Amino acid sequence: MGRHHYRVLGGLAGVELVGVVDPASDPAGVVRGVPVVPDVQQLIALGIDYAVVACPTALHEEIAVAFAEADVHVLIEKPLADTVEGARRVVEAFESRGLVGAVGHIERFNPALQNLRGRLESGELGEVYQVVTHRQGPFPHRIADVGVVKDLATHDIDLTGWVTGQEYESVAAHTVSRSGRPHEDMVAVVGRLADGTMVNHLVNWLSPLKERRTVVTGDKGCFVADTLTADLTFYANGAIDTEWEALRAFRGVAEGDMIRFAIPKREPLLVEHESFRDAVSGKDADIVTLRQGLRTVEVSAAVLASAESGATIRIPSSRTPAA
């Protein structure tokens, strides 16, 4: 992921890329024109204004706090940290110094989901009943320190709360591990949002089929967002009865219009970096705040706790002080 950040930052208007940290000294020879240093302190010594943390999740807290102590604004790849406690310490480090921190939940910047969110906010779906996500694909060999919940399901947790504007109230989950690794590689989650919306997440990294789909169903129909192709389609509830009995069994009693929207499709990572650049510059920008990133870590921890205990886990509101 660091290579993609490097590529985008190298051409981002208003930003000068001044250095890269790689303890292995860039063995692939990707970096051109800027120094490659072995540690964070040497990068800080270059006089940077902000940094991107793209490294194993277990190192996020240590590296982010080091940047905070040097008064450097930071965009941290998702998830914010590998534990709830670590995520809270990162939030405190940045908030106490008045620094800008954001989390790289890139799905928020996917054109299909951004368009979907706007349509939900304008009431095009009416009352929302259910959000279902499918996220599956081949095993990513670069991931070694966390399982599929923290690596992939955090995408779905964050985007669901964001598109609906609702917090998770409870989750029940089941996980399995079939790859021989110490972490889970499949998870099924059933959740409930604060307004009663039902949530279902199916996530795995053992499938040869790559799928990234979000379906939001409400009283006027359903939206289907394919974030691989950035397509958004609306299936409307119809008011016309299907009188042909043979078709009723396949299409339902009433069939409405289907619309695939034509929407601008900019690269999500570029839009994410533009937003963070603007936030660092003091402009209004729609970034994923550290507090929002902390909430996603809290929900993912509840998913794992549910899978381990077999119980439904209730999640206190982020507006409720922790005990």
CSV table of C-alpha atoms in Angstrom, one decimal:
chain,number,residue,atom,x,y,z
A,1,MET,CA,0.0,0.0,0.0
A,2,GLY,CA,2.9,2.3,0.7
A,3,ARG,CA,3.8,2.2,-3.0
A,4,HIS,CA,0.4,3.5,-4.0
A,5,HIS,CA,0.7,6.3,-1.4
A,6,TYR,CA,4.1,7.2,-2.8
A,7,ARG,CA,2.7,7.3,-6.3
A,8,VAL,CA,-0.2,9.6,-5.4
A,9,LEU,CA,1.9,11.9,-3.2
A,10,GLY,CA,4.5,12.3,-5.9
A,11,GLY,CA,2.0,14.1,-8.1
A,12,LEU,CA,-0.3,15.7,-5.6
A,13,ALA,CA,-0.8,19.4,-6.1
A,14,GLY,CA,0.3,21.6,-3.2
A,15,VAL,CA,2.5,18.8,-1.7
A,16,GLU,CA,6.2,18.1,-2.0
A,17,LEU,CA,7.3,14.6,-1.3
A,18,VAL,CA,10.5,14.8,0.7
A,19,GLY,CA,11.3,11.3,1.9
A,20,VAL,CA,10.3,7.7,2.5
A,21,VAL,CA,11.0,5.3,5.4
A,22,ASP,CA,11.8,1.7,4.5
A,23,PRO,CA,14.0,-0.4,6.9
A,24,ALA,CA,14.7,-2.7,3.9
A,25,SER,CA,16.0,0.2,1.8
A,26,ASP,CA,13.4,-0.1,-1.0
A,27,PRO,CA,14.5,-3.5,-2.4
A,28,ALA,CA,12.1,-3.2,-5.3
A,29,GLY,CA,13.6,0.1,-6.4
A,30,VAL,CA,10.3,2.0,-6.5
A,31,VAL,CA,11.5,5.3,-5.0
A,32,ARG,CA,13.0,7.9,-7.2
A,33,GLY,CA,14.3,11.4,-6.5
A,34,VAL,CA,13.8,11.4,-2.7
A,35,PRO,CA,15.9,9.9,0.1
A,36,VAL,CA,14.9,6.5,1.6
A,37,VAL,CA,15.7,6.5,5.3
A,38,PRO,CA,15.7,3.5,7.7
A,39,ASP,CA,13.5,4.9,10.5
A,40,VAL,CA,10.9,7.5,11.5
A,41,GLN,CA,13.3,9.8,13.4
A,42,GLN,CA,15.4,10.4,10.3
A,43,LEU,CA,12.2,11.2,8.3
A,44,ILE,CA,11.2,13.7,11.0
A,45,ALA,CA,14.6,15.2,10.7
A,46,LEU,CA,13.9,16.1,7.1
A,47,GLY,CA,11.4,18.8,8.4
A,48,ILE,CA,8.2,17.2,7.2
A,49,ASP,CA,4.7,18.7,7.8
A,50,TYR,CA,2.7,15.5,7.6
A,51,ALA,CA,3.3,11.8,7.0
A,52,VAL,CA,1.5,8.7,5.9
A,53,VAL,CA,1.8,5.6,8.0
A,54,ALA,CA,1.5,2.4,5.8
A,55,CYS,CA,3.1,-0.4,7.8
A,56,PRO,CA,2.0,-3.5,9.7
A,57,THR,CA,-1.0,-2.8,12.0
A,58,ALA,CA,0.9,-3.8,15.1
A,59,LEU,CA,3.3,-0.8,14.5
A,60,HIS,CA,0.7,1.8,13.9
A,61,GLU,CA,0.5,3.1,17.5
A,62,GLU,CA,4.3,3.3,18.1
A,63,ILE,CA,4.9,5.1,14.8
A,64,ALA,CA,1.9,7.4,15.0
A,65,VAL,CA,2.7,8.5,18.6
A,66,ALA,CA,6.3,9.3,17.5
A,67,PHE,CA,5.0,11.6,14.8
A,68,ALA,CA,2.6,13.2,17.2
A,69,GLU,CA,5.5,13.9,19.7
A,70,ALA,CA,7.3,15.6,16.8
A,71,ASP,CA,4.1,17.7,15.9
A,72,VAL,CA,3.6,16.0,12.6
A,73,HIS,CA,0.1,15.5,11.1
A,74,VAL,CA,-0.5,11.9,10.1
A,75,LEU,CA,-2.7,9.9,7.8
A,76,ILE,CA,-2.7,6.3,9.2
A,77,GLU,CA,-3.7,3.3,7.1
A,78,LYS,CA,-6.6,1.4,8.5
A,79,PRO,CA,-7.2,0.1,11.1
A,80,LEU,CA,-6.1,2.9,13.4
A,81,ALA,CA,-4.4,0.4,15.7
A,82,ASP,CA,-4.4,-3.3,16.6
A,83,THR,CA,-6.1,-2.8,20.0
A,84,VAL,CA,-8.8,-0.5,21.4
A,85,GLU,CA,-6.4,0.7,24.0
A,86,GLY,CA,-3.7,1.5,21.4
A,87,ALA,CA,-6.2,3.3,19.3
A,88,ARG,CA,-7.3,5.5,22.3
A,89,ARG,CA,-3.6,6.3,23.0
A,90,VAL,CA,-3.2,7.5,19.4
A,91,VAL,CA,-6.3,9.6,19.6
A,92,GLU,CA,-5.1,11.2,22.8
A,93,ALA,CA,-1.6,11.9,21.4
A,94,PHE,CA,-3.0,13.9,18.5
A,95,GLU,CA,-5.9,15.6,20.2
A,96,SER,CA,-3.8,16.8,23.1
A,97,ARG,CA,-1.5,18.5,20.6
A,98,GLY,CA,-4.1,19.9,18.3
A,99,LEU,CA,-2.8,17.9,15.4
A,100,VAL,CA,-4.7,16.6,12.3
A,101,GLY,CA,-5.0,12.8,12.3
A,102,ALA,CA,-7.0,10.7,9.9
A,103,VAL,CA,-7.5,7.0,9.1
A,104,GLY,CA,-7.2,5.6,5.6
A,105,HIS,CA,-10.6,3.9,5.3
A,106,ILE,CA,-10.4,4.3,1.6
A,107,GLU,CA,-13.9,2.9,0.8
A,108,ARG,CA,-15.4,6.2,2.0
A,109,PHE,CA,-13.8,7.8,-1.0
A,110,ASN,CA,-15.2,5.2,-3.5
A,111,PRO,CA,-17.4,7.1,-6.0
A,112,ALA,CA,-20.2,4.5,-5.7
A,113,LEU,CA,-20.4,4.8,-1.9
A,114,GLN,CA,-20.0,8.6,-1.9
A,115,ASN,CA,-23.0,8.8,-4.4
A,116,LEU,CA,-24.9,6.3,-2.3
A,117,ARG,CA,-24.4,8.3,0.9
A,118,GLY,CA,-25.7,11.4,-0.7
A,119,ARG,CA,-28.8,9.6,-2.0
A,120,LEU,CA,-29.5,8.1,1.4
A,121,GLU,CA,-29.2,11.5,3.0
A,122,SER,CA,-31.6,13.0,0.6
A,123,GLY,CA,-34.2,10.3,1.4
A,124,GLU,CA,-34.2,8.6,-2.0
A,125,LEU,CA,-34.5,5.2,-0.2
A,126,GLY,CA,-36.9,6.3,2.5
A,127,GLU,CA,-36.4,4.4,5.8
A,128,VAL,CA,-33.3,2.1,5.7
A,129,TYR,CA,-34.0,-1.5,6.7
A,130,GLN,CA,-30.8,-3.4,6.1
A,131,VAL,CA,-27.2,-3.0,5.0
A,132,VAL,CA,-25.5,-6.1,3.6
A,133,THR,CA,-21.8,-6.3,2.6
A,134,HIS,CA,-19.9,-9.0,0.8
A,135,ARG,CA,-16.1,-8.7,0.7
A,136,GLN,CA,-14.1,-11.8,-0.4
A,137,GLY,CA,-11.0,-12.6,-2.4
A,138,PRO,CA,-7.7,-14.4,-2.4
A,139,PHE,CA,-5.4,-14.5,0.6
A,140,PRO,CA,-3.1,-11.4,0.8
A,141,HIS,CA,0.3,-12.8,1.7
A,142,ARG,CA,1.5,-9.4,2.8
A,143,ILE,CA,-0.8,-9.6,5.9
A,144,ALA,CA,0.8,-11.5,8.8
A,145,ASP,CA,-0.1,-9.7,12.0
A,146,VAL,CA,-3.9,-9.5,12.0
A,147,GLY,CA,-6.9,-11.6,10.7
A,148,VAL,CA,-9.6,-10.9,8.3
A,149,VAL,CA,-11.7,-8.9,10.8
A,150,LYS,CA,-9.2,-6.2,11.4
A,151,ASP,CA,-7.8,-6.2,7.9
A,152,LEU,CA,-10.9,-6.4,5.7
A,153,ALA,CA,-14.1,-6.3,7.9
A,154,THR,CA,-13.0,-2.9,9.2
A,155,HIS,CA,-13.7,-1.5,5.7
A,156,ASP,CA,-17.3,-2.7,6.0
A,157,ILE,CA,-17.8,-1.6,9.6
A,158,ASP,CA,-16.6,1.9,8.8
A,159,LEU,CA,-18.5,2.4,5.5
A,160,THR,CA,-21.8,1.1,7.0
A,161,GLY,CA,-21.7,3.6,9.9
A,162,TRP,CA,-20.7,6.3,7.5
A,163,VAL,CA,-23.3,5.8,4.7
A,164,THR,CA,-26.1,5.4,7.2
A,165,GLY,CA,-25.0,8.0,9.8
A,166,GLN,CA,-25.7,5.4,12.5
A,167,GLU,CA,-23.5,3.8,15.2
A,168,TYR,CA,-23.4,0.0,15.8
A,169,GLU,CA,-25.4,-1.0,18.8
A,170,SER,CA,-24.7,-4.8,18.9
A,171,VAL,CA,-22.9,-7.5,16.9
A,172,ALA,CA,-22.9,-11.3,16.8
A,173,ALA,CA,-20.2,-13.1,14.8
A,174,HIS,CA,-18.7,-16.4,13.9
A,175,THR,CA,-15.2,-16.9,12.6
A,176,VAL,CA,-13.2,-19.8,11.2
A,177,SER,CA,-9.6,-20.3,10.3
A,178,ARG,CA,-8.7,-22.6,7.4
A,179,SER,CA,-5.4,-21.2,6.2
A,180,GLY,CA,-3.2,-22.6,9.0
A,181,ARG,CA,-2.5,-19.1,10.3
A,182,PRO,CA,-3.1,-18.0,14.0
A,183,HIS,CA,-5.7,-15.5,12.9
A,184,GLU,CA,-9.3,-15.9,11.5
A,185,ASP,CA,-9.7,-15.9,7.7
A,186,MET,CA,-13.5,-15.9,7.5
A,187,VAL,CA,-16.2,-14.0,9.4
A,188,ALA,CA,-19.9,-13.7,9.3
A,189,VAL,CA,-21.4,-10.8,11.3
A,190,VAL,CA,-25.0,-9.9,12.1
A,191,GLY,CA,-25.4,-6.5,13.7
A,192,ARG,CA,-27.9,-3.8,14.7
A,193,LEU,CA,-27.4,-0.1,14.3
A,194,ALA,CA,-28.7,2.5,16.7
A,195,ASP,CA,-31.8,3.2,14.7
A,196,GLY,CA,-32.7,-0.5,14.4
A,197,THR,CA,-31.2,-1.1,10.9
A,198,MET,CA,-30.1,-4.7,10.4
A,199,VAL,CA,-26.5,-5.3,9.3
A,200,ASN,CA,-24.9,-8.4,7.7
A,201,HIS,CA,-21.2,-8.7,6.8
A,202,LEU,CA,-19.7,-11.7,5.0
A,203,VAL,CA,-15.9,-11.4,4.7
A,204,ASN,CA,-13.1,-13.8,3.8
A,205,TRP,CA,-9.8,-13.9,2.0
A,206,LEU,CA,-9.9,-17.6,0.9
A,207,SER,CA,-12.1,-17.2,-2.2
A,208,PRO,CA,-10.8,-17.2,-5.8
A,209,LEU,CA,-13.7,-14.8,-6.5
A,210,LYS,CA,-13.0,-11.2,-5.7
A,211,GLU,CA,-16.2,-9.4,-4.6
A,212,ARG,CA,-16.8,-6.0,-3.0
A,213,ARG,CA,-20.5,-5.3,-2.8
A,214,THR,CA,-22.7,-3.2,-0.5
A,215,VAL,CA,-26.5,-3.6,-0.7
A,216,VAL,CA,-28.8,-1.1,1.2
A,217,THR,CA,-32.5,-2.0,1.3
A,218,GLY,CA,-35.2,0.4,2.4
A,219,ASP,CA,-38.9,1.0,1.9
A,220,LYS,CA,-38.5,2.4,-1.7
A,221,GLY,CA,-36.2,-0.4,-3.0
A,222,CYS,CA,-32.5,-1.1,-2.7
A,223,PHE,CA,-29.2,0.3,-3.8
A,224,VAL,CA,-26.3,-2.0,-4.9
A,225,ALA,CA,-22.8,-0.5,-4.8
A,226,ASP,CA,-20.0,-2.4,-6.5
A,227,THR,CA,-16.8,-0.9,-5.2
A,228,LEU,CA,-14.6,-2.8,-7.6
A,229,THR,CA,-16.1,-1.1,-10.6
A,230,ALA,CA,-17.5,2.0,-8.7
A,231,ASP,CA,-21.0,1.2,-10.1
A,232,LEU,CA,-24.2,2.2,-8.2
A,233,THR,CA,-27.5,0.6,-9.2
A,234,PHE,CA,-31.0,1.3,-7.8
A,235,TYR,CA,-33.7,-1.3,-7.9
A,236,ALA,CA,-37.1,0.3,-7.2
A,237,ASN,CA,-40.1,-1.3,-5.6
A,238,GLY,CA,-42.8,-1.4,-8.3
A,239,ALA,CA,-46.4,-0.5,-8.2
A,240,ILE,CA,-47.3,-2.7,-11.2
A,241,ASP,CA,-48.5,-6.2,-10.5
A,242,THR,CA,-47.0,-9.1,-12.4
A,243,GLU,CA,-50.0,-10.9,-13.6
A,244,TRP,CA,-48.1,-13.6,-15.5
A,245,GLU,CA,-48.0,-16.4,-12.8
A,246,ALA,CA,-44.8,-18.1,-14.2
A,247,LEU,CA,-42.9,-14.8,-13.8
A,248,ARG,CA,-44.2,-14.1,-10.3
A,249,ALA,CA,-42.2,-17.0,-8.9
A,250,PHE,CA,-38.9,-15.4,-10.2
A,251,ARG,CA,-39.5,-11.7,-10.0
A,252,GLY,CA,-41.9,-11.1,-7.2
A,253,VAL,CA,-45.4,-9.7,-7.2
A,254,ALA,CA,-44.4,-6.1,-8.2
A,255,GLU,CA,-41.5,-5.1,-10.4
A,256,GLY,CA,-40.0,-1.6,-10.5
A,257,ASP,CA,-37.4,0.3,-12.5
A,258,MET,CA,-33.7,-0.5,-12.4
A,259,ILE,CA,-31.3,2.4,-12.8
A,260,ARG,CA,-27.5,2.3,-13.1
A,261,PHE,CA,-26.2,5.8,-12.3
A,262,ALA,CA,-23.6,7.5,-14.4
A,263,ILE,CA,-21.2,9.0,-11.8
A,264,PRO,CA,-17.7,10.6,-12.0
A,265,LYS,CA,-15.1,8.0,-11.1
A,266,ARG,CA,-11.9,9.5,-9.6
A,267,GLU,CA,-9.3,7.3,-7.9
A,268,PRO,CA,-10.4,7.0,-4.3
A,269,LEU,CA,-6.8,7.2,-3.0
A,270,LEU,CA,-6.2,10.5,-4.7
A,271,VAL,CA,-9.4,11.9,-3.3
A,272,GLU,CA,-8.5,10.7,0.1
A,273,HIS,CA,-5.1,12.5,-0.1
A,274,GLU,CA,-6.7,15.6,-1.4
A,275,SER,CA,-9.0,15.7,1.6
A,276,PHE,CA,-6.2,15.1,4.0
A,277,ARG,CA,-4.0,17.7,2.4
A,278,ASP,CA,-6.8,20.3,2.7
A,279,ALA,CA,-7.4,19.3,6.4
A,280,VAL,CA,-3.7,19.9,7.2
A,281,SER,CA,-4.0,23.2,5.4
A,282,GLY,CA,-6.8,24.3,7.7
A,283,LYS,CA,-9.6,23.9,5.1
A,284,ASP,CA,-12.9,22.1,5.5
A,285,ALA,CA,-12.4,18.5,4.5
A,286,ASP,CA,-14.3,15.2,4.8
A,287,ILE,CA,-11.6,13.1,6.4
A,288,VAL,CA,-12.0,9.9,8.5
A,289,THR,CA,-11.2,11.3,11.9
A,290,LEU,CA,-9.2,9.4,14.5
A,291,ARG,CA,-12.3,9.3,16.7
A,292,GLN,CA,-14.2,7.6,13.9
A,293,GLY,CA,-11.2,5.2,13.4
A,294,LEU,CA,-11.3,4.4,17.1
A,295,ARG,CA,-15.0,3.5,16.9
A,296,THR,CA,-14.3,1.1,14.0
A,297,VAL,CA,-11.6,-0.6,16.1
A,298,GLU,CA,-14.1,-0.9,19.0
A,299,VAL,CA,-16.7,-2.5,16.8
A,300,SER,CA,-14.1,-4.9,15.3
A,301,ALA,CA,-13.0,-5.9,18.8
A,302,ALA,CA,-16.6,-6.6,19.7
A,303,VAL,CA,-16.9,-8.8,16.6
A,304,LEU,CA,-13.9,-10.9,17.7
A,305,ALA,CA,-15.2,-11.0,21.3
A,306,SER,CA,-18.6,-12.3,20.0
A,307,ALA,CA,-16.9,-15.0,17.9
A,308,GLU,CA,-14.9,-16.2,20.8
A,309,SER,CA,-17.7,-16.2,23.4
A,310,GLY,CA,-20.6,-17.1,21.2
A,311,ALA,CA,-22.6,-14.2,22.7
A,312,THR,CA,-24.1,-11.1,21.2
A,313,ILE,CA,-22.0,-8.1,22.2
A,314,ARG,CA,-23.5,-4.7,22.9
A,315,ILE,CA,-21.4,-1.7,22.1
A,316,PRO,CA,-21.7,1.4,24.2
A,317,SER,CA,-22.3,4.6,22.3
A,318,SER,CA,-19.3,6.7,21.5
A,319,ARG,CA,-21.1,9.5,23.2
A,320,THR,CA,-21.2,7.5,26.4
A,321,PRO,CA,-18.1,7.9,28.6
A,322,ALA,CA,-16.2,4.7,29.0
A,323,ALA,CA,-16.4,3.0,32.5
